[in-house]
Coordinates of C-alpha atoms in Angstrom, one line a residue:
Chain A
K4 CA 68.3 113.7 93.3
Q5 CA 68.9 110.0 92.5
E6 CA 67.3 107.8 94.6
V7 CA 68.8 103.9 94.9
T8 CA 66.1 101.0 96.3
Q9 CA 67.3 97.9 96.9
I10 CA 65.0 94.9 97.5
P11 CA 64.7 92.6 99.7
A12 CA 66.3 94.2 102.7
A13 CA 67.2 90.7 104.1
L14 CA 67.2 87.3 102.3
S15 CA 68.1 84.4 104.7
V16 CA 68.2 80.9 102.5
P17 CA 69.5 77.6 102.4
E18 CA 72.9 76.5 101.3
G19 CA 72.8 75.9 97.4
E20 CA 70.1 78.1 96.0
N21 CA 70.1 80.7 93.5
L22 CA 69.3 84.4 94.0
V23 CA 68.2 87.1 92.5
L24 CA 68.7 90.7 94.4
N25 CA 66.8 93.5 92.9
C26 CA 68.2 97.3 92.5
S27 CA 66.4 100.5 91.2
F28 CA 66.7 103.4 90.5
T29 CA 64.8 107.0 89.9
D30 CA 67.1 108.6 87.4
S31 CA 68.3 107.0 84.3
A32 CA 71.1 109.1 83.4
I33 CA 73.8 106.9 84.5
Y34 CA 77.0 106.1 83.5
N35 CA 77.6 102.6 85.6
L36 CA 76.1 100.7 87.7
Q37 CA 78.4 99.2 90.5
W38 CA 77.9 95.9 93.1
F39 CA 79.3 96.1 96.1
R40 CA 80.3 93.4 98.9
Q41 CA 80.4 94.3 102.2
D42 CA 81.5 91.6 105.3
P43 CA 80.5 93.1 109.1
G44 CA 82.7 95.8 110.3
K45 CA 84.5 96.4 107.4
G46 CA 84.7 98.4 103.8
L47 CA 83.4 97.7 100.2
T48 CA 84.4 95.2 98.2
S49 CA 83.7 95.4 94.3
L50 CA 81.9 92.7 92.8
L51 CA 80.8 93.9 89.5
L52 CA 80.4 97.2 87.3
I53 CA 77.8 97.5 84.4
Q54 CA 78.9 100.4 82.0
S55 CA 75.5 102.5 81.2
S56 CA 76.1 100.3 77.1
Q57 CA 75.9 97.4 78.5
R58 CA 73.3 94.6 79.6
E59 CA 75.1 92.4 81.9
Q60 CA 78.6 91.3 83.6
T61 CA 79.6 87.9 84.9
S62 CA 82.0 87.0 87.4
G63 CA 82.1 83.6 88.7
R64 CA 78.6 82.9 90.2
L65 CA 77.9 86.3 90.2
N66 CA 75.5 87.6 86.6
A67 CA 74.4 91.7 87.1
S68 CA 72.1 93.0 84.5
L69 CA 71.2 96.4 83.8
D70 CA 68.1 97.9 82.4
K71 CA 68.8 101.4 81.9
S72 CA 66.0 102.6 80.6
S73 CA 63.5 101.1 83.4
G74 CA 65.9 101.9 86.1
R75 CA 66.1 98.5 87.0
S76 CA 69.5 96.1 87.7
T77 CA 69.6 92.5 89.0
L78 CA 72.3 90.8 91.2
Y79 CA 72.0 86.7 90.4
I80 CA 74.0 84.1 93.0
A81 CA 74.2 80.6 91.6
A82 CA 74.7 78.1 93.7
S83 CA 74.8 80.2 97.0
Q84 CA 77.3 79.2 99.5
P85 CA 77.6 80.3 103.5
G86 CA 80.4 82.2 102.3
D87 CA 78.5 84.3 100.6
S88 CA 76.4 85.7 103.6
A89 CA 77.2 89.6 103.5
T90 CA 75.1 92.9 103.0
Y91 CA 75.3 93.6 99.1
L92 CA 75.0 97.5 98.0
C93 CA 74.2 98.8 94.7
A94 CA 75.6 102.0 93.3
V95 CA 74.8 104.1 90.0
D96 CA 77.2 106.6 88.9
G97 CA 76.7 109.6 86.9
G98 CA 73.6 111.5 85.9
S99 CA 74.0 115.3 87.0
T100 CA 76.9 114.9 89.2
L101 CA 79.7 112.8 87.9
G102 CA 81.7 110.7 89.8
R103 CA 79.6 110.4 93.1
L104 CA 78.3 107.3 94.2
Y105 CA 74.2 107.1 94.5
F106 CA 73.8 103.9 97.2
G107 CA 71.1 101.5 98.0
R108 CA 70.6 100.5 102.1
G109 CA 72.0 97.0 100.7
T110 CA 70.1 93.8 101.0
Q111 CA 71.9 91.4 104.1
L112 CA 72.2 88.3 102.6
T113 CA 72.5 85.2 105.4
V114 CA 73.2 81.9 103.7
W115 CA 72.9 78.4 106.4
P116 CA 74.6 75.6 105.6
Chain B
G47 CA 100.0 99.8 98.3
A48 CA 97.9 97.3 96.4
G49 CA 94.6 98.8 97.9
V50 CA 93.4 102.0 99.8
S51 CA 94.2 102.1 103.3
Q52 CA 92.5 104.5 105.9
T53 CA 94.2 105.6 109.3
P54 CA 93.1 105.0 112.2
S55 CA 90.7 102.5 112.0
N56 CA 88.9 103.5 115.4
K57 CA 88.4 106.6 116.5
V58 CA 86.8 107.8 119.9
T59 CA 86.6 111.2 121.0
E60 CA 84.8 113.7 123.2
K61 CA 81.8 116.1 121.4
G62 CA 83.7 119.2 120.9
K63 CA 86.9 118.2 119.5
Y64 CA 88.7 118.1 116.3
V65 CA 89.3 114.9 114.5
E66 CA 91.4 114.3 111.3
L67 CA 90.9 111.1 109.3
R68 CA 93.6 109.8 106.9
C69 CA 93.3 108.0 103.2
D70 CA 95.8 106.6 100.9
P71 CA 94.5 105.6 97.9
I72 CA 95.9 103.4 95.7
S73 CA 98.8 104.4 93.7
G74 CA 98.1 106.2 90.2
H75 CA 94.3 106.8 91.2
T76 CA 93.8 110.1 90.2
A77 CA 90.2 110.7 91.8
L78 CA 89.7 110.3 95.4
Y79 CA 86.2 109.8 97.3
W80 CA 85.3 110.4 100.5
Y81 CA 81.9 108.6 101.8
R82 CA 80.0 108.6 105.6
Q83 CA 77.9 105.6 106.2
S84 CA 75.8 105.1 109.4
L85 CA 73.9 102.1 110.9
G86 CA 71.6 100.4 108.7
Q87 CA 72.5 102.9 105.6
G88 CA 73.8 102.6 102.4
P89 CA 77.2 105.1 101.8
E90 CA 76.4 108.8 101.8
F91 CA 78.7 111.2 99.2
L92 CA 80.6 113.3 101.3
I93 CA 83.5 114.8 98.4
Y94 CA 85.4 113.9 95.5
F95 CA 89.0 115.0 94.4
Q96 CA 90.2 114.8 90.6
G97 CA 94.1 115.3 91.5
T98 CA 94.2 118.0 94.4
G99 CA 91.8 120.3 93.7
A100 CA 87.8 119.3 95.1
A101 CA 85.6 118.8 92.0
D102 CA 82.4 118.2 94.1
D103 CA 82.4 119.3 98.0
S104 CA 78.3 119.1 97.9
G105 CA 77.9 116.5 100.0
L106 CA 79.6 118.0 103.1
P107 CA 77.1 118.3 105.8
N108 CA 78.5 121.9 107.0
D109 CA 81.3 124.0 107.7
R110 CA 82.5 121.7 110.2
F111 CA 83.5 119.5 107.8
F112 CA 86.7 120.1 105.6
A113 CA 89.2 117.7 103.4
V114 CA 92.6 118.3 101.9
R115 CA 94.5 116.7 99.3
P116 CA 97.3 118.6 98.9
E117 CA 99.5 116.4 96.4
G118 CA 97.0 114.7 94.6
S119 CA 97.6 111.5 96.5
V120 CA 97.1 110.9 100.7
S121 CA 93.7 112.9 101.8
T122 CA 92.7 113.9 104.8
L123 CA 89.0 114.9 106.4
K124 CA 88.6 117.2 108.8
I125 CA 86.0 117.5 111.2
Q126 CA 85.5 120.8 113.8
R127 CA 83.5 120.9 116.8
T128 CA 82.9 117.2 116.5
E129 CA 79.1 116.2 117.4
R130 CA 77.2 113.1 118.6
G131 CA 75.6 113.2 115.1
D132 CA 79.0 112.8 113.7
S133 CA 79.5 109.4 114.6
A134 CA 79.7 106.9 111.7
V135 CA 82.2 104.9 109.7
Y136 CA 84.1 107.5 107.1
L137 CA 85.2 105.5 103.8
C138 CA 87.4 106.5 101.6
A139 CA 87.6 104.9 97.9
S140 CA 89.8 105.7 94.5
S141 CA 89.8 105.5 91.1
L142 CA 91.5 106.0 87.8
R143 CA 88.8 108.1 86.7
H144 CA 87.8 107.6 83.4
R145 CA 85.0 109.4 81.4
V146 CA 82.8 106.4 81.7
I147 CA 84.5 103.4 83.2
N148 CA 85.0 104.9 87.0
E149 CA 85.1 101.9 88.8
Q150 CA 85.5 102.9 92.8
F151 CA 87.7 101.0 94.9
F152 CA 87.2 101.2 99.1
G153 CA 89.4 101.2 101.8
P154 CA 88.0 99.7 105.1
G155 CA 87.1 102.3 106.9
T156 CA 87.4 104.8 110.1
R157 CA 84.6 104.4 112.6
L158 CA 84.4 107.5 114.2
T159 CA 82.4 107.6 118.0
V160 CA 82.0 111.2 119.2
L161 CA 80.7 110.6 123.3

């Protein structure tokens, strides 16, 4: 069974810092890896999707990398802002069960002014 | 609609009652997914529909849980004889379901509380 782990569980930083959130998964036979943002009491907002054939994806201040062979992904957030405060979830799709996402527990990020 | 919608947003029920949770996917999305999220956890997969049929229901915890998608669009998750342990946020997602690109878009969720 696919297991997804996210480190750290929580992170609190001052505004302006560059951040790295880590995600690891046990079964490297994936099709996609998706990063989400979840605000308190809300659903999930898709941030980036990386296909298994890709090494990275960028959207604005966000950059996600994927090393499929080692089972790792990182989400890099540049010049963090208080509005970035949320929980960030990593999920992988594929392996033996197509379409089903396996999620980590998330990293709870707080950016203070 | 513009995004995935779910109703109700909150549902409070008593132990032993029956509940239905509804999901309206993004128009044109053929795949629909249900997940359950407990406090402090990541979402856990329940069931996946491709069109009208359940392609994978292996995440349903027991036979009290059932889901339908009769016309390939709206889906209803049904829970019989609810238990306190069923309390969670139930999330629905939809996607266009290409073979290798399967970006899932989530609704706001239904918060179920079983007293």
